[in-house]
PDB file of C-alpha atoms and ligand atoms in Angstrom:
ATOM      1  CA  UNK A   1      44.534  -4.002-108.639  1.00  0.00           C
ATOM      2  CA  UNK A   2      44.099  -3.515-112.623  1.00  0.00           C
ATOM      3  CA  UNK A   3      43.591  -6.353-115.149  1.00  0.00           C
ATOM      4  CA  UNK A   4      46.053  -6.834-117.834  1.00  0.00           C
ATOM      5  CA  UNK A   5      43.242  -7.553-120.348  1.00  0.00           C
ATOM      6  CA  UNK A   6      44.900  -9.899-123.157  1.00  0.00           C
ATOM      7  CA  UNK A   7      41.433 -10.248-124.774  1.00  0.00           C
ATOM      8  CA  UNK A   8      41.299  -6.345-125.487  1.00  0.00           C
ATOM      9  CA  UNK A   9      44.843  -5.885-126.332  1.00  0.00           C
ATOM     10  CA  UNK A  10      44.673  -8.719-128.718  1.00  0.00           C
ATOM     11  CA  UNK A  11      41.985  -7.417-130.307  1.00  0.00           C
ATOM     12  CA  UNK A  12      43.452  -4.014-130.900  1.00  0.00           C
ATOM     13  CA  UNK A  13      46.357  -5.963-132.734  1.00  0.00           C
ATOM     14  CA  UNK A  14      44.133  -7.980-134.739  1.00  0.00           C
ATOM     15  CA  UNK A  15      42.259  -4.812-135.833  1.00  0.00           C
ATOM     16  CA  UNK A  16      45.509  -3.194-136.939  1.00  0.00           C
ATOM     17  CA  UNK A  17      46.252  -6.227-138.901  1.00  0.00           C
ATOM     18  CA  UNK A  18      42.933  -6.477-140.487  1.00  0.00           C
ATOM     19  CA  UNK A  19      43.479  -3.231-141.885  1.00  0.00           C
ATOM     20  CA  UNK A  20      47.119  -3.706-143.140  1.00  0.00           C
ATOM     21  CA  UNK A  21      45.685  -7.070-144.933  1.00  0.00           C
ATOM     22  CA  UNK A  22      43.060  -5.047-146.648  1.00  0.00           C
ATOM     23  CA  UNK A  23      45.482  -2.734-147.738  1.00  0.00           C
ATOM     24  CA  UNK A  24      47.661  -5.311-148.976  1.00  0.00           C
ATOM     25  CA  UNK A  25      44.728  -6.686-150.884  1.00  0.00           C
ATOM     26  CA  UNK A  26      43.856  -3.200-152.505  1.00  0.00           C
ATOM     27  CA  UNK A  27      47.753  -3.204-153.705  1.00  0.00           C
ATOM     28  CA  UNK A  28      46.925  -6.533-155.425  1.00  0.00           C
ATOM     29  CA  UNK A  29      49.373  -8.230-152.951  1.00  0.00           C
ATOM     30  CA  UNK A  30      48.801 -12.013-151.632  1.00  0.00           C
ATOM     31  CA  UNK A  31      47.060 -12.592-148.218  1.00  0.00           C
ATOM     32  CA  UNK A  32      49.283 -13.795-145.417  1.00  0.00           C
ATOM     33  CA  UNK A  33      49.034 -17.753-145.252  1.00  0.00           C
ATOM     34  CA  UNK A  34      49.424 -19.859-141.998  1.00  0.00           C
ATOM     35  CA  UNK A  35      49.819 -23.567-142.345  1.00  0.00           C
ATOM     36  CA  UNK A  36      49.305 -25.646-139.109  1.00  0.00           C
ATOM     37  CA  UNK A  37      49.986 -29.163-138.664  1.00  0.00           C
ATOM     38  CA  UNK A  38      48.188 -31.092-135.954  1.00  0.00           C
ATOM     39  CA  UNK A  39      48.958 -34.683-135.264  1.00  0.00           C
ATOM     40  CA  UNK A  40      46.483 -36.884-133.164  1.00  0.00           C
ATOM     41  CA  UNK A  41      43.636 -36.144-130.930  1.00  0.00           C
ATOM     42  CA  UNK A  42      44.807 -33.943-128.023  1.00  0.00           C
ATOM     43  CA  UNK A  43      41.865 -32.011-126.699  1.00  0.00           C
ATOM     44  CA  UNK A  44      43.961 -28.986-125.792  1.00  0.00           C
ATOM     45  CA  UNK A  45      45.820 -29.042-129.073  1.00  0.00           C
ATOM     46  CA  UNK A  46      42.565 -29.198-131.044  1.00  0.00           C
ATOM     47  CA  UNK A  47      41.180 -26.183-129.236  1.00  0.00           C
ATOM     48  CA  UNK A  48      44.432 -24.000-129.725  1.00  0.00           C
ATOM     49  CA  UNK A  49      44.723 -24.831-133.311  1.00  0.00           C
ATOM     50  CA  UNK A  50      41.048 -24.294-134.050  1.00  0.00           C
ATOM     51  CA  UNK A  51      41.518 -20.784-132.385  1.00  0.00           C
ATOM     52  CA  UNK A  52      44.583 -19.929-134.545  1.00  0.00           C
ATOM     53  CA  UNK A  53      42.514 -20.914-137.705  1.00  0.00           C
ATOM     54  CA  UNK A  54      39.639 -18.982-136.369  1.00  0.00           C
ATOM     55  CA  UNK A  55      41.894 -15.862-135.695  1.00  0.00           C
ATOM     56  CA  UNK A  56      43.223 -16.175-139.180  1.00  0.00           C
ATOM     57  CA  UNK A  57      40.119 -15.976-140.749  1.00  0.00           C
ATOM     58  CA  UNK A  58      39.134 -12.920-138.637  1.00  0.00           C
ATOM     59  CA  UNK A  59      41.877 -10.777-139.802  1.00  0.00           C
ATOM     60  CA  UNK A  60      41.832 -11.935-143.385  1.00  0.00           C
ATOM     61  CA  UNK A  61      44.716 -14.313-143.653  1.00  0.00           C
ATOM     62  CA  UNK A  62      44.591 -17.747-145.400  1.00  0.00           C
ATOM     63  CA  UNK A  63      44.983 -20.896-143.253  1.00  0.00           C
ATOM     64  CA  UNK A  64      45.594 -24.485-143.980  1.00  0.00           C
ATOM     65  CA  UNK A  65      45.019 -27.176-141.377  1.00  0.00           C
ATOM     66  CA  UNK A  66      46.854 -30.476-142.094  1.00  0.00           C
ATOM     67  CA  UNK A  67      45.685 -33.160-139.807  1.00  0.00           C
ATOM     68  CA  UNK A  68      47.357 -36.610-139.124  1.00  0.00           C
ATOM     69  CA  UNK A  69      46.455 -39.667-137.215  1.00  0.00           C
ATOM     70  CA  UNK A  70      48.020 -40.163-133.928  1.00  0.00           C
ATOM     71  CA  UNK A  71      50.102 -43.313-135.537  1.00  0.00           C
ATOM     72  CA  UNK A  72      51.309 -41.312-138.461  1.00  0.00           C
ATOM     73  CA  UNK A  73      55.029 -42.218-139.527  1.00  0.00           C
ATOM     74  CA  UNK A  74      57.367 -39.251-138.911  1.00  0.00           C
ATOM     75  CA  UNK A  75      58.323 -39.298-142.247  1.00  0.00           C
ATOM     76  CA  UNK A  76      55.120 -38.346-143.473  1.00  0.00           C
ATOM     77  CA  UNK A  77      55.120 -35.312-141.404  1.00  0.00           C
ATOM     78  CA  UNK A  78      58.610 -34.563-142.608  1.00  0.00           C
ATOM     79  CA  UNK A  79      57.390 -34.710-146.172  1.00  0.00           C
ATOM     80  CA  UNK A  80      54.476 -32.311-145.551  1.00  0.00           C
ATOM     81  CA  UNK A  81      56.825 -29.853-144.082  1.00  0.00           C
ATOM     82  CA  UNK A  82      59.038 -29.938-147.002  1.00  0.00           C
ATOM     83  CA  UNK A  83      56.110 -29.585-149.327  1.00  0.00           C
ATOM     84  CA  UNK A  84      55.097 -26.232-147.220  1.00  0.00           C
ATOM     85  CA  UNK A  85      58.505 -25.087-147.372  1.00  0.00           C
ATOM     86  CA  UNK A  86      58.572 -25.278-150.989  1.00  0.00           C
ATOM     87  CA  UNK A  87      55.068 -23.519-151.535  1.00  0.00           C
ATOM     88  CA  UNK A  88      55.537 -19.978-152.133  1.00  0.00           C
ATOM     89  CA  UNK A  89      52.054 -19.264-150.975  1.00  0.00           C
ATOM     90  CA  UNK A  90      52.763 -20.327-147.419  1.00  0.00           C
ATOM     91  CA  UNK A  91      54.346 -17.677-145.101  1.00  0.00           C
ATOM     92  CA  UNK A  92      54.071 -19.436-141.641  1.00  0.00           C
ATOM     93  CA  UNK A  93      54.278 -23.034-140.582  1.00  0.00           C
ATOM     94  CA  UNK A  94      53.290 -24.323-137.253  1.00  0.00           C
ATOM     95  CA  UNK A  95      53.393 -27.643-135.792  1.00  0.00           C
ATOM     96  CA  UNK A  96      51.371 -27.916-132.854  1.00  0.00           C
ATOM     97  CA  UNK A  97      53.420 -29.435-129.790  1.00  0.00           C
ATOM     98  CA  UNK A  98      53.212 -31.858-128.210  1.00  0.00           C
ATOM     99  CA  UNK A  99      53.755 -34.606-130.745  1.00  0.00           C
ATOM    100  CA  UNK A 100      53.077 -38.210-130.209  1.00  0.00           C
ATOM    101  CA  UNK A 101      56.151 -39.868-128.297  1.00  0.00           C
ATOM    102  CA  UNK A 102      57.323 -41.695-131.617  1.00  0.00           C
ATOM    103  CA  UNK A 103      58.044 -38.206-133.254  1.00  0.00           C
ATOM    104  CA  UNK A 104      60.926 -36.297-132.114  1.00  0.00           C
ATOM    105  CA  UNK A 105      59.903 -32.720-131.605  1.00  0.00           C
ATOM    106  CA  UNK A 106      63.498 -31.517-132.496  1.00  0.00           C
ATOM    107  CA  UNK A 107      63.660 -33.250-135.904  1.00  0.00           C
ATOM    108  CA  UNK A 108      60.489 -31.952-136.867  1.00  0.00           C
ATOM    109  CA  UNK A 109      60.927 -28.292-135.846  1.00  0.00           C
ATOM    110  CA  UNK A 110      64.478 -28.526-137.437  1.00  0.00           C
ATOM    111  CA  UNK A 111      62.539 -29.563-140.601  1.00  0.00           C
ATOM    112  CA  UNK A 112      60.952 -26.169-140.938  1.00  0.00           C
ATOM    113  CA  UNK A 113      62.365 -23.313-143.177  1.00  0.00           C
ATOM    114  CA  UNK A 114      63.618 -20.597-140.680  1.00  0.00           C
ATOM    115  CA  UNK A 115      61.990 -17.954-142.821  1.00  0.00           C
ATOM    116  CA  UNK A 116      58.486 -19.500-142.370  1.00  0.00           C
ATOM    117  CA  UNK A 117      59.188 -20.527-138.635  1.00  0.00           C
ATOM    118  CA  UNK A 118      56.448 -18.301-137.075  1.00  0.00           C
ATOM    119  CA  UNK A 119      56.582 -20.168-133.763  1.00  0.00           C
ATOM    120  CA  UNK A 120      60.287 -19.021-133.461  1.00  0.00           C
ATOM    121  CA  UNK A 121      61.218 -22.635-132.353  1.00  0.00           C
ATOM    122  CA  UNK A 122      63.967 -23.521-135.039  1.00  0.00           C
ATOM    123  CA  UNK A 123      67.485 -23.273-133.301  1.00  0.00           C
ATOM    124  CA  UNK A 124      68.279 -20.697-136.015  1.00  0.00           C
ATOM    125  CA  UNK A 125      65.379 -18.635-135.061  1.00  0.00           C
ATOM    126  CA  UNK A 126      66.231 -19.079-131.413  1.00  0.00           C
ATOM    127  CA  UNK A 127      69.700 -18.006-131.840  1.00  0.00           C
ATOM    128  CA  UNK A 128      69.051 -14.797-133.625  1.00  0.00           C
ATOM    129  CA  UNK A 129      66.518 -14.133-130.710  1.00  0.00           C
ATOM    130  CA  UNK A 130      69.470 -14.805-128.339  1.00  0.00           C
ATOM    131  CA  UNK A 131      71.502 -12.168-130.122  1.00  0.00           C
ATOM    132  CA  UNK A 132      68.707  -9.674-130.135  1.00  0.00           C
ATOM    133  CA  UNK A 133      68.486  -9.719-133.803  1.00  0.00           C
ATOM    134  CA  UNK A 134      65.241  -9.263-135.614  1.00  0.00           C
ATOM    135  CA  UNK A 135      63.465 -12.624-135.806  1.00  0.00           C
ATOM    136  CA  UNK A 136      60.413 -14.649-135.339  1.00  0.00           C
ATOM    137  CA  UNK A 137      59.634 -14.536-131.268  1.00  0.00           C
ATOM    138  CA  UNK A 138      57.917 -17.609-129.785  1.00  0.00           C
ATOM    139  CA  UNK A 139      54.238 -16.611-129.663  1.00  0.00           C
ATOM    140  CA  UNK A 140      53.642 -16.872-125.716  1.00  0.00           C
ATOM    141  CA  UNK A 141      56.603 -14.684-124.683  1.00  0.00           C
ATOM    142  CA  UNK A 142      56.172 -12.334-127.591  1.00  0.00           C
ATOM    143  CA  UNK A 143      52.483 -11.903-126.604  1.00  0.00           C
ATOM    144  CA  UNK A 144      53.291 -11.222-123.022  1.00  0.00           C
ATOM    145  CA  UNK A 145      55.906  -8.508-124.135  1.00  0.00           C
ATOM    146  CA  UNK A 146      53.270  -7.144-126.505  1.00  0.00           C
ATOM    147  CA  UNK A 147      50.672  -7.161-123.483  1.00  0.00           C
ATOM    148  CA  UNK A 148      53.372  -5.296-121.157  1.00  0.00           C
ATOM    149  CA  UNK A 149      53.854  -2.686-124.016  1.00  0.00           C
ATOM    150  CA  UNK A 150      49.967  -2.273-124.401  1.00  0.00           C
ATOM    151  CA  UNK A 151      49.500  -1.424-121.015  1.00  0.00           C
ATOM    152  CA  UNK A 152      52.708   0.554-120.555  1.00  0.00           C
ATOM    153  CA  UNK A 153      53.981  -1.575-117.745  1.00  0.00           C
ATOM    154  CA  UNK A 154      57.263  -0.181-116.448  1.00  0.00           C
ATOM    155  CA  UNK A 155      59.853  -3.011-116.780  1.00  0.00           C
ATOM    156  CA  UNK A 156      63.108  -0.821-116.581  1.00  0.00           C
ATOM    157  CA  UNK A 157      65.388  -2.094-113.811  1.00  0.00           C
ATOM    158  CA  UNK A 158      62.583  -4.028-112.194  1.00  0.00           C
ATOM    159  CA  UNK A 159      63.416  -7.608-111.009  1.00  0.00           C
ATOM    160  CA  UNK A 160      61.306 -10.152-112.983  1.00  0.00           C
ATOM    161  CA  UNK A 161      60.912 -13.729-111.709  1.00  0.00           C
ATOM    162  CA  UNK A 162      60.306 -16.161-114.492  1.00  0.00           C
ATOM    163  CA  UNK A 163      58.955 -19.576-113.035  1.00  0.00           C
ATOM    164  CA  UNK A 164      59.752 -22.371-115.650  1.00  0.00           C
ATOM    165  CA  UNK A 165      62.354 -23.039-118.015  1.00  0.00           C
ATOM    166  CA  UNK A 166      60.690 -24.516-121.333  1.00  0.00           C
ATOM    167  CA  UNK A 167      62.131 -23.629-124.752  1.00  0.00           C
ATOM    168  CA  UNK A 168      58.354 -22.334-125.426  1.00  0.00           C
ATOM    169  CA  UNK A 169      57.940 -20.122-122.604  1.00  0.00           C
ATOM    170  CA  UNK A 170      60.548 -19.752-119.799  1.00  0.00           C
ATOM    171  CA  UNK A 171      63.759 -19.536-121.572  1.00  0.00           C
ATOM    172  CA  UNK A 172      62.777 -17.067-124.366  1.00  0.00           C
ATOM    173  CA  UNK A 173      60.797 -15.147-121.907  1.00  0.00           C
ATOM    174  CA  UNK A 174      63.939 -14.562-119.699  1.00  0.00           C
ATOM    175  CA  UNK A 175      65.972 -13.477-122.601  1.00  0.00           C
ATOM    176  CA  UNK A 176      63.153 -10.937-123.761  1.00  0.00           C
ATOM    177  CA  UNK A 177      62.680  -9.586-120.497  1.00  0.00           C
ATOM    178  CA  UNK A 178      66.455  -8.811-119.872  1.00  0.00           C
ATOM    179  CA  UNK A 179      66.945  -7.417-123.468  1.00  0.00           C
ATOM    180  CA  UNK A 180      68.079  -3.635-123.835  1.00  0.00           C
ATOM    181  CA  UNK A 181      64.657  -2.660-124.755  1.00  0.00           C
ATOM    182  CA  UNK A 182      61.329  -1.443-123.936  1.00  0.00           C
ATOM    183  CA  UNK A 183      59.766  -3.486-122.374  1.00  0.00           C
ATOM    184  CA  UNK A 184      62.784  -5.270-121.205  1.00  0.00           C
ATOM    185  CA  UNK A 185      65.829  -4.117-119.303  1.00  0.00           C
ATOM    186  CA  UNK A 186      64.805  -6.265-116.086  1.00  0.00           C
ATOM    187  CA  UNK A 187      66.835  -8.154-114.033  1.00  0.00           C
ATOM    188  CA  UNK A 188      65.824 -11.521-114.500  1.00  0.00           C
ATOM    189  CA  UNK A 189      65.665 -14.618-112.041  1.00  0.00           C
ATOM    190  CA  UNK A 190      64.692 -17.996-113.585  1.00  0.00           C
ATOM    191  CA  UNK A 191      63.179 -20.495-111.277  1.00  0.00           C
ATOM    192  CA  UNK A 192      62.281 -24.315-111.913  1.00  0.00           C
ATOM    193  CA  UNK A 193      61.326 -27.520-110.021  1.00  0.00           C
ATOM    194  CA  UNK A 194      64.443 -27.646-108.525  1.00  0.00           C
ATOM    195  CA  UNK A 195      64.784 -23.980-107.272  1.00  0.00           C
ATOM    196  CA  UNK A 196      65.376 -23.739-103.575  1.00  0.00           C
ATOM    197  CA  UNK A 197      63.482 -20.875-101.739  1.00  0.00           C
ATOM    198  CA  UNK A 198      61.036 -20.225-104.316  1.00  0.00           C
ATOM    199  CA  UNK A 199      58.784 -18.373-102.177  1.00  0.00           C
ATOM    200  CA  UNK A 200      61.239 -15.988-100.907  1.00  0.00           C
ATOM    201  CA  UNK A 201      62.663 -15.325-104.574  1.00  0.00           C
ATOM    202  CA  UNK A 202      59.057 -14.740-105.707  1.00  0.00           C
ATOM    203  CA  UNK A 203      58.654 -12.382-102.997  1.00  0.00           C
ATOM    204  CA  UNK A 204      61.610 -10.270-104.310  1.00  0.00           C
ATOM    205  CA  UNK A 205      59.795  -9.933-107.567  1.00  0.00           C
ATOM    206  CA  UNK A 206      58.295  -6.793-109.100  1.00  0.00           C
ATOM    207  CA  UNK A 207      56.944  -8.734-112.041  1.00  0.00           C
ATOM    208  CA  UNK A 208      56.319 -12.427-111.899  1.00  0.00           C
ATOM    209  CA  UNK A 209      55.726 -14.700-114.998  1.00  0.00           C
ATOM    210  CA  UNK A 210      54.272 -18.026-113.904  1.00  0.00           C
ATOM    211  CA  UNK A 211      54.882 -20.705-116.354  1.00  0.00           C
ATOM    212  CA  UNK A 212      55.290 -23.719-114.505  1.00  0.00           C
ATOM    213  CA  UNK A 213      52.379 -25.702-115.705  1.00  0.00           C
ATOM    214  CA  UNK A 214      50.920 -26.645-112.132  1.00  0.00           C
ATOM    215  CA  UNK A 215      47.688 -24.971-111.323  1.00  0.00           C
ATOM    216  CA  UNK A 216      47.223 -22.368-108.449  1.00  0.00           C
ATOM    217  CA  UNK A 217      50.698 -22.980-107.295  1.00  0.00           C
ATOM    218  CA  UNK A 218      51.494 -19.212-106.788  1.00  0.00           C
ATOM    219  CA  UNK A 219      49.955 -18.003-103.894  1.00  0.00           C
ATOM    220  CA  UNK A 220      49.371 -14.799-101.942  1.00  0.00           C
ATOM    221  CA  UNK A 221      52.196 -15.364 -99.387  1.00  0.00           C
ATOM    222  CA  UNK A 222      54.619 -15.489-102.638  1.00  0.00           C
ATOM    223  CA  UNK A 223      53.772 -12.216-103.855  1.00  0.00           C
ATOM    224  CA  UNK A 224      54.778  -8.855-102.666  1.00  0.00           C
ATOM    225  CA  UNK A 225      52.278  -5.998-102.521  1.00  0.00           C
ATOM    226  CA  UNK A 226      52.221  -3.972-105.872  1.00  0.00           C
ATOM    227  CA  UNK A 227      53.616  -6.825-108.029  1.00  0.00           C
ATOM    228  CA  UNK A 228      52.628  -7.329-111.695  1.00  0.00           C
ATOM    229  CA  UNK A 229      51.610 -10.968-112.123  1.00  0.00           C
ATOM    230  CA  UNK A 230      51.472 -12.872-115.562  1.00  0.00           C
ATOM    231  CA  UNK A 231      49.802 -16.139-115.448  1.00  0.00           C
ATOM    232  CA  UNK A 232      50.764 -18.381-118.325  1.00  0.00           C
ATOM    233  CA  UNK A 233      48.867 -21.495-117.087  1.00  0.00           C
ATOM    234  CA  UNK A 234      45.984 -23.103-118.632  1.00  0.00           C
ATOM    235  CA  UNK A 235      44.637 -26.133-116.822  1.00  0.00           C
ATOM    236  CA  UNK A 236      41.413 -27.611-117.601  1.00  0.00           C
ATOM    237  CA  UNK A 237      39.364 -28.805-114.243  1.00  0.00           C
ATOM    238  CA  UNK A 238      35.964 -30.547-114.322  1.00  0.00           C
ATOM    239  CA  UNK A 239      33.207 -28.273-113.680  1.00  0.00           C
ATOM    240  CA  UNK A 240      29.679 -29.660-114.091  1.00  0.00           C
ATOM    241  CA  UNK A 241      28.103 -26.003-113.660  1.00  0.00           C
ATOM    242  CA  UNK A 242      29.751 -25.355-117.316  1.00  0.00           C
ATOM    243  CA  UNK A 243      28.308 -26.313-120.742  1.00  0.00           C
ATOM    244  CA  UNK A 244      31.638 -27.664-121.541  1.00  0.00           C
ATOM    245  CA  UNK A 245      31.887 -29.560-118.678  1.00  0.00           C
ATOM    246  CA  UNK A 246      35.312 -27.772-117.538  1.00  0.00           C
ATOM    247  CA  UNK A 247      36.794 -24.583-116.647  1.00  0.00           C
ATOM    248  CA  UNK A 248      40.113 -23.084-117.070  1.00  0.00           C
ATOM    249  CA  UNK A 249      42.289 -22.230-114.184  1.00  0.00           C
ATOM    250  CA  UNK A 250      45.864 -20.697-114.384  1.00  0.00           C
ATOM    251  CA  UNK A 251      49.399 -21.267-112.363  1.00  0.00           C
ATOM    252  CA  UNK A 252      48.405 -18.460-109.959  1.00  0.00           C
ATOM    253  CA  UNK A 253      45.639 -18.672-107.104  1.00  0.00           C
ATOM    254  CA  UNK A 254      44.069 -15.626-108.586  1.00  0.00           C
ATOM    255  CA  UNK A 255      41.462 -14.936-105.888  1.00  0.00           C
ATOM    256  CA  UNK A 256      44.185 -14.619-103.013  1.00  0.00           C
ATOM    257  CA  UNK A 257      46.759 -13.041-105.421  1.00  0.00           C
ATOM    258  CA  UNK A 258      45.034 -10.482-107.359  1.00  0.00           C
ATOM    259  CA  UNK A 259      44.128  -8.013-104.393  1.00  0.00           C
ATOM    260  CA  UNK A 260      47.931  -7.678-103.834  1.00  0.00           C
ATOM    261  CA  UNK A 261      48.837  -6.930-107.382  1.00  0.00           C
ATOM    262  CA  UNK A 262      49.135  -3.812-109.342  1.00  0.00           C
ATOM    263  CA  UNK A 263      48.321  -5.643-112.472  1.00  0.00           C
ATOM    264  CA  UNK A 264      47.353  -9.282-113.087  1.00  0.00           C
ATOM    265  CA  UNK A 265      46.300 -11.429-116.079  1.00  0.00           C
ATOM    266  CA  UNK A 266      43.037 -13.312-115.862  1.00  0.00           C
ATOM    267  CA  UNK A 267      42.806 -16.899-117.172  1.00  0.00           C
ATOM    268  CA  UNK A 268      41.078 -17.039-119.528  1.00  0.00           C
ATOM    269  CA  UNK A 269      41.541 -13.823-121.277  1.00  0.00           C
ATOM    270  CA  UNK A 270      45.193 -12.889-120.429  1.00  0.00           C
ATOM    271  CA  UNK A 271      48.218 -14.635-122.025  1.00  0.00           C
ATOM    272  CA  UNK A 272      46.190 -16.794-124.325  1.00  0.00           C
ATOM    273  CA  UNK A 273      44.721 -14.178-126.626  1.00  0.00           C
ATOM    274  CA  UNK A 274      48.006 -12.401-126.714  1.00  0.00           C
ATOM    275  CA  UNK A 275      49.741 -15.864-127.776  1.00  0.00           C
ATOM    276  CA  UNK A 276      47.563 -15.958-130.831  1.00  0.00           C
ATOM    277  CA  UNK A 277      47.794 -12.040-131.560  1.00  0.00           C
ATOM    278  CA  UNK A 278      51.719 -12.745-131.688  1.00  0.00           C
ATOM    279  CA  UNK A 279      51.467 -15.637-133.984  1.00  0.00           C
ATOM    280  CA  UNK A 280      49.435 -13.433-136.462  1.00  0.00           C
ATOM    281  CA  UNK A 281      51.933 -10.599-136.380  1.00  0.00           C
ATOM    282  CA  UNK A 282      54.727 -13.371-136.911  1.00  0.00           C
ATOM    283  CA  UNK A 283      52.819 -14.607-140.131  1.00  0.00           C
ATOM    284  CA  UNK A 284      52.200 -11.110-140.940  1.00  0.00           C
ATOM    285  CA  UNK A 285      55.765 -10.169-140.928  1.00  0.00           C
ATOM    286  CA  UNK A 286      56.853 -13.183-142.742  1.00  0.00           C
ATOM    287  CA  UNK A 287      54.575 -12.360-145.704  1.00  0.00           C
ATOM    288  CA  UNK A 288      55.721  -8.838-145.677  1.00  0.00           C
ATOM    289  CA  UNK A 289      59.375  -9.872-145.669  1.00  0.00           C
ATOM    290  CA  UNK A 290      58.853 -12.068-148.642  1.00  0.00           C
ATOM    291  CA  UNK A 291      56.788 -10.061-150.758  1.00  0.00           C
TER     292      UNK A 291
HETATM  293  N1  GUN B   1      52.028 -25.958-127.676  1.00  0.00           N
HETATM  294  C1  GUN B   1      52.103 -25.453-126.641  1.00  0.00           C
HETATM  295  N2  GUN B   1      52.138 -23.949-126.869  1.00  0.00           N
HETATM  296  C2  GUN B   1      52.701 -24.137-128.205  1.00  0.00           C
HETATM  297  C3  GUN B   1      52.962 -22.979-129.218  1.00  0.00           C
HETATM  298  O1  GUN B   1      53.141 -21.759-128.901  1.00  0.00           O
HETATM  299  N3  GUN B   1      53.140 -23.361-130.412  1.00  0.00           N
HETATM  300  C4  GUN B   1      52.932 -24.790-130.870  1.00  0.00           C
HETATM  301  N4  GUN B   1      53.165 -25.179-132.039  1.00  0.00           N
HETATM  302  N5  GUN B   1      52.667 -25.543-129.921  1.00  0.00           N
HETATM  303  C5  GUN B   1      52.527 -25.416-128.732  1.00  0.00           C
END
């Protein structure tokens, strides 16, 4: 069993970006600039956004964090997006999800200029991806494709089983894995909470992408010998032995599944860092396209 080390792969991408940003600066060009909007005080969202901002600093990007209270009016968020859309210095806009219940995700996402939609959630961006056109690909599935590429995982003709059908991970993942590309060219089965015989389908998988959001659900009897397992899950569980008071676990029962795999992502240190690297890549691409 070998580890798909997302931390190392993400570092390699960040090192490349750092060099390219330094080169842009020598040429007198502006820095890539990511603007993030965070509404409310969701602990996990706070952590993710802080990591995104820190990663921007690491590679020499500019970042702006705009915070709103939980009870902010939707119109204020929309006004802020409009401002960022019209700001020529801003290359990428992301609104951290989930939003409070009184604000529609859809309305907010649709307000982002597709040319700055580095999260790849706008319907125009998602439509382009469906067509296989060059566009911003959502960060988590994009990061997973970069990870497969980094470790030269063979995907051509393989059976990939994606568990989860969210717009953020499962659906775009299924499209990317079935693209006529490398990595890609898989036969893809997409499973979800209403799938019958999930165990049996998983046992037929050469590649499993677990993005169901239920901790340690994928167990050894669901995985065939030699499979590649990608774990998108990150759930915080209380752990008094940790300084933070919690530890992170994935959707895969790592201890029992790992010995059966050819490759597996750890949690943490697998998909998480790759998601951030992919977001940086999208922001860089946006900046380069505009300048
Ligand atoms: N919430 C969970 N994943 C994501 C992501 O990739 N982008 C944003 N904006 N919010 C998220």
